[in-house]
Short mmCIF file of C-alpha atoms in Angstrom, two decimals:
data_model
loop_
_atom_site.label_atom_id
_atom_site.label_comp_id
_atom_site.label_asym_id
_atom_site.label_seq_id
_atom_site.Cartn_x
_atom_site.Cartn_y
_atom_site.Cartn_z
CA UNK A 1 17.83 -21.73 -31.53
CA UNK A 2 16.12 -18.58 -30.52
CA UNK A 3 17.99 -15.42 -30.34
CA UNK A 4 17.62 -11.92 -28.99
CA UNK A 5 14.86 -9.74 -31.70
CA UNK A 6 16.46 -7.26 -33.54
CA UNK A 7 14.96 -4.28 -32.37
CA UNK A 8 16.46 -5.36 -29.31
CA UNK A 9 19.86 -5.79 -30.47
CA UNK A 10 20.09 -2.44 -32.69
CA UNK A 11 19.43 -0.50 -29.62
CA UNK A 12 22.03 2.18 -29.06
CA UNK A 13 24.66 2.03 -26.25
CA UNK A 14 22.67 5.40 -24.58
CA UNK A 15 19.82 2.63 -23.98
CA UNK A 16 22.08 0.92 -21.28
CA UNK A 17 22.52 4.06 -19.92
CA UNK A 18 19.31 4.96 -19.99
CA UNK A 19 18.61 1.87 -17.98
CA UNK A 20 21.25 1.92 -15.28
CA UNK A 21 21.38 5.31 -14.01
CA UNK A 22 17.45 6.11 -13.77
CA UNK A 23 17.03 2.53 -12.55
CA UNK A 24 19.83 2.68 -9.89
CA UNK A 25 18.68 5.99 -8.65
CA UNK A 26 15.11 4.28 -8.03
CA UNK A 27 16.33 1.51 -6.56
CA UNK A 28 17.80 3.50 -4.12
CA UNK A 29 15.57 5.75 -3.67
CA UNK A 30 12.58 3.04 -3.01
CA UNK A 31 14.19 -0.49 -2.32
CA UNK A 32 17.78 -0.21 -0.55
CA UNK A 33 17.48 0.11 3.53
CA UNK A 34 18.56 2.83 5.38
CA UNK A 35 19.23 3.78 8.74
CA UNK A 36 17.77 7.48 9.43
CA UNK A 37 17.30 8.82 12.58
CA UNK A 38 17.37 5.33 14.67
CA UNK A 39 15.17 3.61 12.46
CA UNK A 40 15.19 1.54 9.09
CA UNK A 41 13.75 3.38 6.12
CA UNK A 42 14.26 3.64 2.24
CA UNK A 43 15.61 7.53 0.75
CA UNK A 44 12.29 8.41 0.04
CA UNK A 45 10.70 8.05 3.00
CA UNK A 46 14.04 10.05 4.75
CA UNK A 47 12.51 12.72 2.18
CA UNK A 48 9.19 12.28 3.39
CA UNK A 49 10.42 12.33 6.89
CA UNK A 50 12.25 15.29 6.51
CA UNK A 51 9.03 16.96 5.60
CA UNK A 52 6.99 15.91 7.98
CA UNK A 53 9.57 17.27 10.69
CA UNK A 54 10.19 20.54 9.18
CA UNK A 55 6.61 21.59 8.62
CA UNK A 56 4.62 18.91 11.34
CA UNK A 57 2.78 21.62 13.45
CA UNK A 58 2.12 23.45 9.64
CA UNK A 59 0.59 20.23 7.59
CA UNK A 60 -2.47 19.38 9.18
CA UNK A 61 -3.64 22.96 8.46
CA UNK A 62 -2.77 22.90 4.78
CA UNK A 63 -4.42 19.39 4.84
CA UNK A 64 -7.88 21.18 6.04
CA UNK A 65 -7.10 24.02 2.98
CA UNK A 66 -6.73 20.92 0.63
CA UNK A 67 -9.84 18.89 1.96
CA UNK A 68 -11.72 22.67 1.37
CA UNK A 69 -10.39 23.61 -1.98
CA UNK A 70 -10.69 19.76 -3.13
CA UNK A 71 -14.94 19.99 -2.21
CA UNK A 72 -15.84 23.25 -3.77
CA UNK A 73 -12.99 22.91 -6.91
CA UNK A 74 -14.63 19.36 -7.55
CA UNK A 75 -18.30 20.95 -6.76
CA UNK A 76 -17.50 24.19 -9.41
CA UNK A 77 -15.87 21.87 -11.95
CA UNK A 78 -18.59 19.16 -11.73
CA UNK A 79 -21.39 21.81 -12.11
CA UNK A 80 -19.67 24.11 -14.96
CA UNK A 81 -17.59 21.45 -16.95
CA UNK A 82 -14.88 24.53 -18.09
CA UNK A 83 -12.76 23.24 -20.84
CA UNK A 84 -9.56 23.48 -19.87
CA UNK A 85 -10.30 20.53 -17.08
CA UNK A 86 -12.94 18.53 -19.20
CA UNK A 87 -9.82 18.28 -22.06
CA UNK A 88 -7.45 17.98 -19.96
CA UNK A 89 -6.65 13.93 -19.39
CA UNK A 90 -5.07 14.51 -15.94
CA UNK A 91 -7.61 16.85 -14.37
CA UNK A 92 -10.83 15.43 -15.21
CA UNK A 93 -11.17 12.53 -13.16
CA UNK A 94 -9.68 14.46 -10.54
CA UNK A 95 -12.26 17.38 -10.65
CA UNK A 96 -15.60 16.28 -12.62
CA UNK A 97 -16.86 13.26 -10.35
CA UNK A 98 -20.15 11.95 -9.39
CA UNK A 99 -22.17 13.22 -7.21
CA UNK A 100 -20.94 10.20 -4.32
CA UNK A 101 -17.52 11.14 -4.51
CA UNK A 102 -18.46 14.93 -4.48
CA UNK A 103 -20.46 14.18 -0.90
CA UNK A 104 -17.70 12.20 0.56
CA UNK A 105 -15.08 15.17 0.13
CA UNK A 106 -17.46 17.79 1.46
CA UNK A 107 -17.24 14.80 4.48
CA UNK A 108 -13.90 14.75 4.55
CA UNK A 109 -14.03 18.49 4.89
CA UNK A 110 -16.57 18.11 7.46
CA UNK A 111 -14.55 15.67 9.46
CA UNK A 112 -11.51 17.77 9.11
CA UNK A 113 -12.97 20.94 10.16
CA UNK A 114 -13.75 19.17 13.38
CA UNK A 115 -11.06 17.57 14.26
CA UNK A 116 -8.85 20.70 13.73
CA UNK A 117 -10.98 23.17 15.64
CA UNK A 118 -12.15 20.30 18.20
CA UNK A 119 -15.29 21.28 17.53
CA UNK A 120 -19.12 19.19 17.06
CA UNK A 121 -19.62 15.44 18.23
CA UNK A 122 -16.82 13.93 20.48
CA UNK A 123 -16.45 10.89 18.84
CA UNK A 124 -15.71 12.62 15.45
CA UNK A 125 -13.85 15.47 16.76
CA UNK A 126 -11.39 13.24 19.30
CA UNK A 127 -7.79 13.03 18.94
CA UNK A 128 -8.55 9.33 19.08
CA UNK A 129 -11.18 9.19 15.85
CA UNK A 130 -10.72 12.14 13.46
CA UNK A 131 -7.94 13.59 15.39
CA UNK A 132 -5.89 10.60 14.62
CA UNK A 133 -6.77 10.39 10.20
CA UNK A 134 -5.84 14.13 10.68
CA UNK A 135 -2.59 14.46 12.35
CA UNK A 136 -1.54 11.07 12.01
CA UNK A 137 -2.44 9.11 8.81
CA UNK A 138 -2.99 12.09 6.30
CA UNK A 139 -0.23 13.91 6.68
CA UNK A 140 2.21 10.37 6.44
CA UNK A 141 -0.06 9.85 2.64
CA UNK A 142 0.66 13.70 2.19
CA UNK A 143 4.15 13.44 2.45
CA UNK A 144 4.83 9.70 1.29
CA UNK A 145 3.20 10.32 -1.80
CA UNK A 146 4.40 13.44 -3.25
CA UNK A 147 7.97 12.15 -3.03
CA UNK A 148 6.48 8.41 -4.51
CA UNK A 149 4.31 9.78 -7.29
CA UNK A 150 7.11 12.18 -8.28
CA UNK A 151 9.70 9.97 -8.04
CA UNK A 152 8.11 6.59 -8.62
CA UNK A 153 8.96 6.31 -12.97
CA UNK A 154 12.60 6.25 -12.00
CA UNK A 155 11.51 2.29 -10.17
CA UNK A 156 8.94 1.71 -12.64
CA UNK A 157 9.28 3.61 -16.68
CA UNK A 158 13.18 2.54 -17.28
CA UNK A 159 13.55 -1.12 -17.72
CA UNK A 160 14.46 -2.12 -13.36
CA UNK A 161 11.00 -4.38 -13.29
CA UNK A 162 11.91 -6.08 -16.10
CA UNK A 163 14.84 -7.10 -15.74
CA UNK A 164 14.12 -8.20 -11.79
CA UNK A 165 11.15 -9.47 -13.32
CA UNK A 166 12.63 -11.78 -15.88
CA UNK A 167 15.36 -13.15 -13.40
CA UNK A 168 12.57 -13.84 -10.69
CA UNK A 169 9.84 -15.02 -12.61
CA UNK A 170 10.88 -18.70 -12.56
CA UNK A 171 10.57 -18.35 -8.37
CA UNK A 172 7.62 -16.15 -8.40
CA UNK A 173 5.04 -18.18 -11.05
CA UNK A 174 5.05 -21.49 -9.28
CA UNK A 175 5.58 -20.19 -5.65
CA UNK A 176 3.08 -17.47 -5.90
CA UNK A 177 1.70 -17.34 -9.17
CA UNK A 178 2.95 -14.20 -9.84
CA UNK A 179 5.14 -12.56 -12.67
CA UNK A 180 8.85 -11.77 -11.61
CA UNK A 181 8.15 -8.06 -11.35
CA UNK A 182 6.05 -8.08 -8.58
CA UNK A 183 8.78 -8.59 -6.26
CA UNK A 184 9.81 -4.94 -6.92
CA UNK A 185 6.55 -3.91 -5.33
CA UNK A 186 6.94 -6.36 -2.26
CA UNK A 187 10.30 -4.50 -1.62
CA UNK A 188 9.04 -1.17 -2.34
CA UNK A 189 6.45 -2.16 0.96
CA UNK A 190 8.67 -3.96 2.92
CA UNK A 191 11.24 -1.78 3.10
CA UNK A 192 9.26 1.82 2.69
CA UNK A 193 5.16 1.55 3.53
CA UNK A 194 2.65 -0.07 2.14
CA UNK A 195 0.67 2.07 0.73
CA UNK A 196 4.40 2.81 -1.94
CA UNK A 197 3.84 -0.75 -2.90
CA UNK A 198 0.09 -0.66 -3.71
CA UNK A 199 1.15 2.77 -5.64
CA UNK A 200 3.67 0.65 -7.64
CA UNK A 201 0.45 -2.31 -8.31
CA UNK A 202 -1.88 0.37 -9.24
CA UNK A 203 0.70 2.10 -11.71
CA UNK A 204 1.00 -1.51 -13.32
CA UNK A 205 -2.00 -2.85 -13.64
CA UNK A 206 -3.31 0.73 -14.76
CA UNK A 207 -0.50 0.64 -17.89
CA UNK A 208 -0.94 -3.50 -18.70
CA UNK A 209 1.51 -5.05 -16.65
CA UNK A 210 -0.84 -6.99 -14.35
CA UNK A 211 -3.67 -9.16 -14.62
CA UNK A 212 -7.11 -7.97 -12.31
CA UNK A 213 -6.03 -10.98 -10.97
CA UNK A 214 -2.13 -10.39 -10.40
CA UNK A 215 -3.28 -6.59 -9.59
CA UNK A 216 -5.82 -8.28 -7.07
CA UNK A 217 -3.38 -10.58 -5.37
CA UNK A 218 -0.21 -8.09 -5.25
CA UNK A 219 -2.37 -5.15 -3.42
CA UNK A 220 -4.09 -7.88 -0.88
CA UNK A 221 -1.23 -10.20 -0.28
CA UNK A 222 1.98 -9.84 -1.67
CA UNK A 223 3.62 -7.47 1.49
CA UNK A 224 4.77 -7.12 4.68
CA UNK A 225 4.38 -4.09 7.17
CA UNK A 226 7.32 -1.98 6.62
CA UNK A 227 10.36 -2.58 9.31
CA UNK A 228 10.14 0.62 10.57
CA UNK A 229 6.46 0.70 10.94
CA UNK A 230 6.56 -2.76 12.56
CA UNK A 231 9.20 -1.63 15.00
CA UNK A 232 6.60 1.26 16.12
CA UNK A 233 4.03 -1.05 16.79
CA UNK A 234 6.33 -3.44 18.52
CA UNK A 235 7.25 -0.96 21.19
CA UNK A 236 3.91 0.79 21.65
CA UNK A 237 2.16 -2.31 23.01
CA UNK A 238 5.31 -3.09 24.70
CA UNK A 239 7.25 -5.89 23.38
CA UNK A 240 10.51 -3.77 21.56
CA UNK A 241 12.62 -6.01 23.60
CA UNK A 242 11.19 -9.30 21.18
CA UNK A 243 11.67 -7.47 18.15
CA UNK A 244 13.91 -9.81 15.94
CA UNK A 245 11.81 -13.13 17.09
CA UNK A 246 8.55 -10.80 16.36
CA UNK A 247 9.42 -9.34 12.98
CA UNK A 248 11.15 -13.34 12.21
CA UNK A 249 7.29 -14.36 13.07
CA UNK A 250 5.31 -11.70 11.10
CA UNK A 251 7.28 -12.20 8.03
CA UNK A 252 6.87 -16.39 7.96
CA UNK A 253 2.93 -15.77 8.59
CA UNK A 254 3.04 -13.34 5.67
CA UNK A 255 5.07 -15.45 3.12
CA UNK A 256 2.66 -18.92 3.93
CA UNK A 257 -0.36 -16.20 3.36
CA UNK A 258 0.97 -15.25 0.13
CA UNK A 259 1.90 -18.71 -1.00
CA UNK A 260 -2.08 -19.89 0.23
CA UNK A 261 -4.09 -16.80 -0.50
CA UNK A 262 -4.23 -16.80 -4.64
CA UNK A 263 -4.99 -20.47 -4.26
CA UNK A 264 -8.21 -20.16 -3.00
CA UNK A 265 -11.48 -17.90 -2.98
CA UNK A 266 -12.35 -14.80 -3.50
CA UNK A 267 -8.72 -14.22 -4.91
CA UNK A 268 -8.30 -17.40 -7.18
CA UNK A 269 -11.88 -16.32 -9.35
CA UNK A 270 -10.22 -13.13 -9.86
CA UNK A 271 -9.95 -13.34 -14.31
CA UNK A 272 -6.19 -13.18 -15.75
CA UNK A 273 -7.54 -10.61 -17.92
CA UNK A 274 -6.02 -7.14 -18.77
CA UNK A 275 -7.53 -3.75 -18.05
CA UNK A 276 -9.49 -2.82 -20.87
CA UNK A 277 -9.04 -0.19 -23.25
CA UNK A 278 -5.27 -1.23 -22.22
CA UNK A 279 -4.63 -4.56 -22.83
CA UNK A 280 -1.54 -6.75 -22.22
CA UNK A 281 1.99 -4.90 -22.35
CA UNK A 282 4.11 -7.48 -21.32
CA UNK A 283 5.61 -10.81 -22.23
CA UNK A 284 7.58 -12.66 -19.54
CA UNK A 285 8.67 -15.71 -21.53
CA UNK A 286 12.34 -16.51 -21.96
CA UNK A 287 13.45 -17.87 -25.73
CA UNK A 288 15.60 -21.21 -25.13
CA UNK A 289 19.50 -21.04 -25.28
CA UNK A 290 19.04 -17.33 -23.99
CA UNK A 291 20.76 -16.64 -20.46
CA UNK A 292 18.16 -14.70 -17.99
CA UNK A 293 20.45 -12.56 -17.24
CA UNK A 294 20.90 -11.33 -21.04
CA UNK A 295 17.57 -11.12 -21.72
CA UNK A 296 16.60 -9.19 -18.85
CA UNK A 297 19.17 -6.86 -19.55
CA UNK A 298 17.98 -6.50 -23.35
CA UNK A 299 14.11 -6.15 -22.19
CA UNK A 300 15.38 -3.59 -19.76
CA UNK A 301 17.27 -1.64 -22.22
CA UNK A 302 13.91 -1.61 -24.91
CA UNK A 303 11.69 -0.24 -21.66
CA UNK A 304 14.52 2.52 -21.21
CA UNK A 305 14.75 3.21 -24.62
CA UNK A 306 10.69 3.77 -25.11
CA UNK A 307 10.32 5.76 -22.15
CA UNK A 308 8.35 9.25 -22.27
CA UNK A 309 10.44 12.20 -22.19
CA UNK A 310 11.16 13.69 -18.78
CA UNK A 311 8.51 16.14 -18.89
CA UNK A 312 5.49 13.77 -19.34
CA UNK A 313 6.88 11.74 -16.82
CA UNK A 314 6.88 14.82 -14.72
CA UNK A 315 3.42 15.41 -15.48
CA UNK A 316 2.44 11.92 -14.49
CA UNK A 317 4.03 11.90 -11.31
CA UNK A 318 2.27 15.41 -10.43
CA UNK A 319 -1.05 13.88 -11.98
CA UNK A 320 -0.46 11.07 -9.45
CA UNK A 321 0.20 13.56 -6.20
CA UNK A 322 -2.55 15.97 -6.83
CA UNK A 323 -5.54 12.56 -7.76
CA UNK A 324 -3.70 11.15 -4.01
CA UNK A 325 -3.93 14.80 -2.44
CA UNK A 326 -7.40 15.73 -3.99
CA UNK A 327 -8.70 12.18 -3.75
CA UNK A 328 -7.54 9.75 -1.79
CA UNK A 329 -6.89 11.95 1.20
CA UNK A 330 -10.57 13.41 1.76
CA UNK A 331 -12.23 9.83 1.50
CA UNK A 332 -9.55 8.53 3.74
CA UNK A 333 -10.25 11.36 6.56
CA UNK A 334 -14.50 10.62 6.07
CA UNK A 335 -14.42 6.71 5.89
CA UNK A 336 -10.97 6.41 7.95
CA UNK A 337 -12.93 8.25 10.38
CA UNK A 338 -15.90 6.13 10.10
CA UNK A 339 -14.52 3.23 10.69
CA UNK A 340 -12.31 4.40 13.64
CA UNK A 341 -15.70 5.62 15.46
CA UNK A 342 -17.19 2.54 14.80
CA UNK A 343 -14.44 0.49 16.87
CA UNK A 344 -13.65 2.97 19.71
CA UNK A 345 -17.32 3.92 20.58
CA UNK A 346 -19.71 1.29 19.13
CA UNK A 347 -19.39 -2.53 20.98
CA UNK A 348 -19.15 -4.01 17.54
CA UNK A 349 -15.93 -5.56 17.48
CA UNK A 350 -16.48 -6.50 20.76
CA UNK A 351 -20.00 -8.19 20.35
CA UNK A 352 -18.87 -9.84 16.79
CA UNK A 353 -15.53 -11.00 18.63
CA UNK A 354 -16.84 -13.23 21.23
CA UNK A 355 -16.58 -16.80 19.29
CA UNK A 356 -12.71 -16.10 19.50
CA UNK A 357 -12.56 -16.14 23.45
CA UNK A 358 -12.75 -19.70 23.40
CA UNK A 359 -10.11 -20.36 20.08
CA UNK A 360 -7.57 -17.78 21.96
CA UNK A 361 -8.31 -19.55 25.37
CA UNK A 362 -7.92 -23.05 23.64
CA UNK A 363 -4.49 -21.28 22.08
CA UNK A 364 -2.59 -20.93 25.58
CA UNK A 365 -3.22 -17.26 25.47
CA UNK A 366 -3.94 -14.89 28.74
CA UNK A 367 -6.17 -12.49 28.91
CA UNK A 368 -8.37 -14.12 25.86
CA UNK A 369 -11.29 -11.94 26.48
CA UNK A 370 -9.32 -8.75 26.25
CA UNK A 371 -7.36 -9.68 23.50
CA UNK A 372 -10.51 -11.58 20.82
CA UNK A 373 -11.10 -7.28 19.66
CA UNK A 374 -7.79 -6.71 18.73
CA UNK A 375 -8.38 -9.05 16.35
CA UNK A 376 -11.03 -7.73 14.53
CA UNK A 377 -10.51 -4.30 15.48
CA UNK A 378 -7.29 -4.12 13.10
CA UNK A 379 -9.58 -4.05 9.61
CA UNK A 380 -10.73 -0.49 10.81
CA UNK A 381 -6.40 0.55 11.84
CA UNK A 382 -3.54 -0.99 11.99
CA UNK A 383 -2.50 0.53 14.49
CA UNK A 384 -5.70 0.18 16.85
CA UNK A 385 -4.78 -3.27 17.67
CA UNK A 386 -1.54 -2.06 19.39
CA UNK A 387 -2.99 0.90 21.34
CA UNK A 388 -6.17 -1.33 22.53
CA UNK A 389 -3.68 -3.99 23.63
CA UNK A 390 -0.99 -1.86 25.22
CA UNK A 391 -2.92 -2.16 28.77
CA UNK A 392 -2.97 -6.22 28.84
CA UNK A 393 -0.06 -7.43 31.06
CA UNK A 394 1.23 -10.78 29.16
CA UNK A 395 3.86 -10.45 27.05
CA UNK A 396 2.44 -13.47 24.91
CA UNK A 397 -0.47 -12.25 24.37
CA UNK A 398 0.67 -8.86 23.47
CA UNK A 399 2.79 -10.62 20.87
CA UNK A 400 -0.17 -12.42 19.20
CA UNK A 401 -1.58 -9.44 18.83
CA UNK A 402 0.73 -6.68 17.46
CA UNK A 403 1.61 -9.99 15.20
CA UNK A 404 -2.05 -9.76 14.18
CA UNK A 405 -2.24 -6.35 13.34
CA UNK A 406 0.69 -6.52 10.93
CA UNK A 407 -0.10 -9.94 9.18
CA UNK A 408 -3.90 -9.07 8.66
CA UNK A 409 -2.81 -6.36 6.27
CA UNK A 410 -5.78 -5.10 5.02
CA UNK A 411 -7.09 -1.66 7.36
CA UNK A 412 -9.79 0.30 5.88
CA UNK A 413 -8.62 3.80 7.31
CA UNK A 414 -5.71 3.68 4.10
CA UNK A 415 -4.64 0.62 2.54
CA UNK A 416 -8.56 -0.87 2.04
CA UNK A 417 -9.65 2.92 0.72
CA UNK A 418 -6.44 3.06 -1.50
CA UNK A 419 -7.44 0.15 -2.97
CA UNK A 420 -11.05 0.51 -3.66
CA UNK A 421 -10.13 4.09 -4.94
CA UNK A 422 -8.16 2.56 -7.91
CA UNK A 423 -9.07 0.51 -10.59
CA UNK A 424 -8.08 -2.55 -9.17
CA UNK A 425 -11.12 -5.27 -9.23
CA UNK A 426 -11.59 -5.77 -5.33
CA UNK A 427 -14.97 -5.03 -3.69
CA UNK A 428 -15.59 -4.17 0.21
CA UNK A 429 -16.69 -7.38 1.06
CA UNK A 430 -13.25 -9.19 -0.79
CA UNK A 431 -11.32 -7.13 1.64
CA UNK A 432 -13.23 -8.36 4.55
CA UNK A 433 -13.16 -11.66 3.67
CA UNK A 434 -9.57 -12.01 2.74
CA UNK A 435 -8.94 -9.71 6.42
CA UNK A 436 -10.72 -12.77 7.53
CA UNK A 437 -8.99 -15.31 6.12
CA UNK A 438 -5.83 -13.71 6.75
CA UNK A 439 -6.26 -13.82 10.34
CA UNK A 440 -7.48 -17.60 10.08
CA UNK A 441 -4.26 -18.41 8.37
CA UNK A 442 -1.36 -16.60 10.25
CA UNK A 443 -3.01 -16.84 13.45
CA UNK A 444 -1.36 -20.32 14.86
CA UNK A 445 1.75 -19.28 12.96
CA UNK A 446 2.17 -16.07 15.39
CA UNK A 447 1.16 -18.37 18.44
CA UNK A 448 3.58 -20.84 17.41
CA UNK A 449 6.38 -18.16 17.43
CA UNK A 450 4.87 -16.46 20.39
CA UNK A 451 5.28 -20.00 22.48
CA UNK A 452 8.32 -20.63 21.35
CA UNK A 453 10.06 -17.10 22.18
CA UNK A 454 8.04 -15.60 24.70
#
């Protein structure tokens, strides 16, 4: 008979502690629903929320200060090396980067400058390209991620993902080859934003928790659009009044894609191998004649009790903000950009769309030659899909699509860049091709439901 190890068992009683209150406050801040001002949310994005409403008309301006000071900081630091940043763990990758990096913030800056002022080309400077990364999408990642990377070791450092993760990992391994704990970062998605839940892969794969492949298939596959952001969509193209059957449909197409997609290509050749320099720093295995229950709560207690002390977490949550605010945010205003020019003033995703007139004529759906962009158009935005397809009349078709949009999951203008920004092994060309496939596989699942309810 295999009992609990004794480091386990001579833990004090401040351990449990440790555990529950930390854990509970996370879980509440990042996984329990909430209803905030007529939609459903999680309490940190009611903080983020609150942000965004108090200082709206302020934040794009401080996001063109940031995109500045983040291009000439990184340009001075990268050129002089001083010290304090080159010793510093937190600020070096964050200031002295290649010279790739350093052109695609002076980009961002670029890009910024004209969408603020309306100023230089049209299709860079319009509400509808540049204007959209700027007062739109960055200023959701600005506020969404200084209350998540602040607040995100409360979910994550004090034991919650283990014990979830030990009581789930009999469900999760054979359904979706997954360990138990990922299901914290499908709820952190589902019920906040995606981009919270890839925060929460990136944190684990970056610390041992996950596999490159686990990391892989988590970030890709393993979420749904968030229920608020869903019911957005929903009622921009014009279909709020389907909600429940819509939302029913999107999340059945995304659970069969993450039951099919770490089964095959380019996901399944992904190596179960650690990060290195980091190795593995976890074992999910349960000893025999052990409840799960017991031992989740004993593995959650020896996380709490090895946490760092409040002020390095600190530090690593405001390591996390400024590498989102410094980093993420300029390459997502010059390649979100980029790839929202591409599909509102080039015919690409028209041209490359054609061989799906035919599939969505063969489908039952009106309107087929309209609607084939939409669903392409969605690896550039999310959103695109829905404000392209707002002007077709059928109700089914508009279904299909805003179904599309959200099952498709991979968009270059944030959750693709967030992505290839962190150290999770996925190329460009993985993203497209499991955008592609995807859309292959949840594509006669949202027709099915479309049919059937529409």
């Amino acid at each position: 008979m295999t009992s609990i190890p004794k480091e386990k068992q001579a833990l004090s009683p401040s351990a449990t502690w440790k555990f529950i209150i930390p854990s509970l406050i996370g879980a509440l801040l990042f996984l329990v629903p909430v209803s905030y001002d007529g939609q459903i949310t999680i309490g940190v994005g009611i903080l983020a929320s609150f942000l965004l409403s108090t200082f709206g008309e302020w934040i794009p301006g401080f996001i063109l200060v940031l995109l500045g000071f983040s291009a000439f900081a990184g340009l001075a630091a990268s050129i002089v090396k001083p010290g304090f940043i080159q010793n510093f763990d937190m600020l070096r990758p964050i200031f002295i980067i290649g010279p790739v990096s350093l052109a695609i913030r002076f980009i961002g800056f670029a890009v910024g400058i004209m969408a603020f002022y309306e100023v230089g080309p049209q299709a860079i400077a319009s509400r509808n390209t540049g204007g959209v990364v700027l007062y739109d999408l960055a200023p959701v990642l600005l506020t969404w991620f200084l209350f998540a990377g602040i607040l995100l070791p409360l979910l994550v450092e004090f034991g919650l993902m283990e014990f979830v993760g030990t009581l789930l990992n009999k469900i999760m391994r054979p359904v979706f080859t997954l360990p138990g704990r990922s299901s914290i970062d499908a709820m952190a998605s589902w019920m906040g934003a995606a981009p919270v839940g890839v925060l929460v892969t990136m944190k684990q794969y970056d610390e041992g928790y996950y596999t490159k492949r686990e990391a892989a298939v988590i970030a890709t596959t393993f979420s749904i659009a968030s229920v608020a952001f869903s019911l957005v969509v929903a009622n921009v193209i014009g279909i709020g009044h389907l909600f429940l059957p819509f939302y029913l449909a999107v999340s059945v197409a995304c659970l069969v894609a993450a039951v099919i997609m770490p089964r095959i290509p380019p996901l399944s050749r992904k190596t179960d191998t650690y990060r290195e320099g980091v190795g593995k720093q976890i074992d999910d295995s349960v000893p025999e004649n052990v409840s799960l229950v017991k031992w989740g709560f004993e593995a959650a207690r020896l996380k709490a009790s090895t946490a760092a002390s409040g002020k390095k977490l600190a530090q690593s949550g405001i390591g996390t903000v400024m590498d989102i605010w410094l980093g993420l945010i300029p390459l997502v205003m010059a390649l979100g950009t980029a790839a929202l020019v591409i599909a509102e003033y080039t015919p690409i995703f028209r041209i490359i769309a054609y061989p799906l007139i035919p599939l969505l004529t063969l489908l039952g759906l009106p309107e087929a030659a309209e609607a084939a962009p939409t669903l392409l158009v969605g690896f550039a935005d999310m959103f695109l899909p829905a404000v392209l397809g707002s002007g077709i009349e059928s109700d089914l078709t508009k279904f299909v699509i805003a179904g599309m949009s959200l099952t498709q999951l991979i968009y270059m203008s944030e959750i693709g860049i967030l992505i290839l920004k962190s150290n999770i092994p996925v190329k460009f060309w993985e993203l497209l091709v499991i955008f592609l496939l995807r859309t292959a596989i949840t594509l006669p699942i949202i027709v099915l439901f479309a049919h059937l309810f529409v």
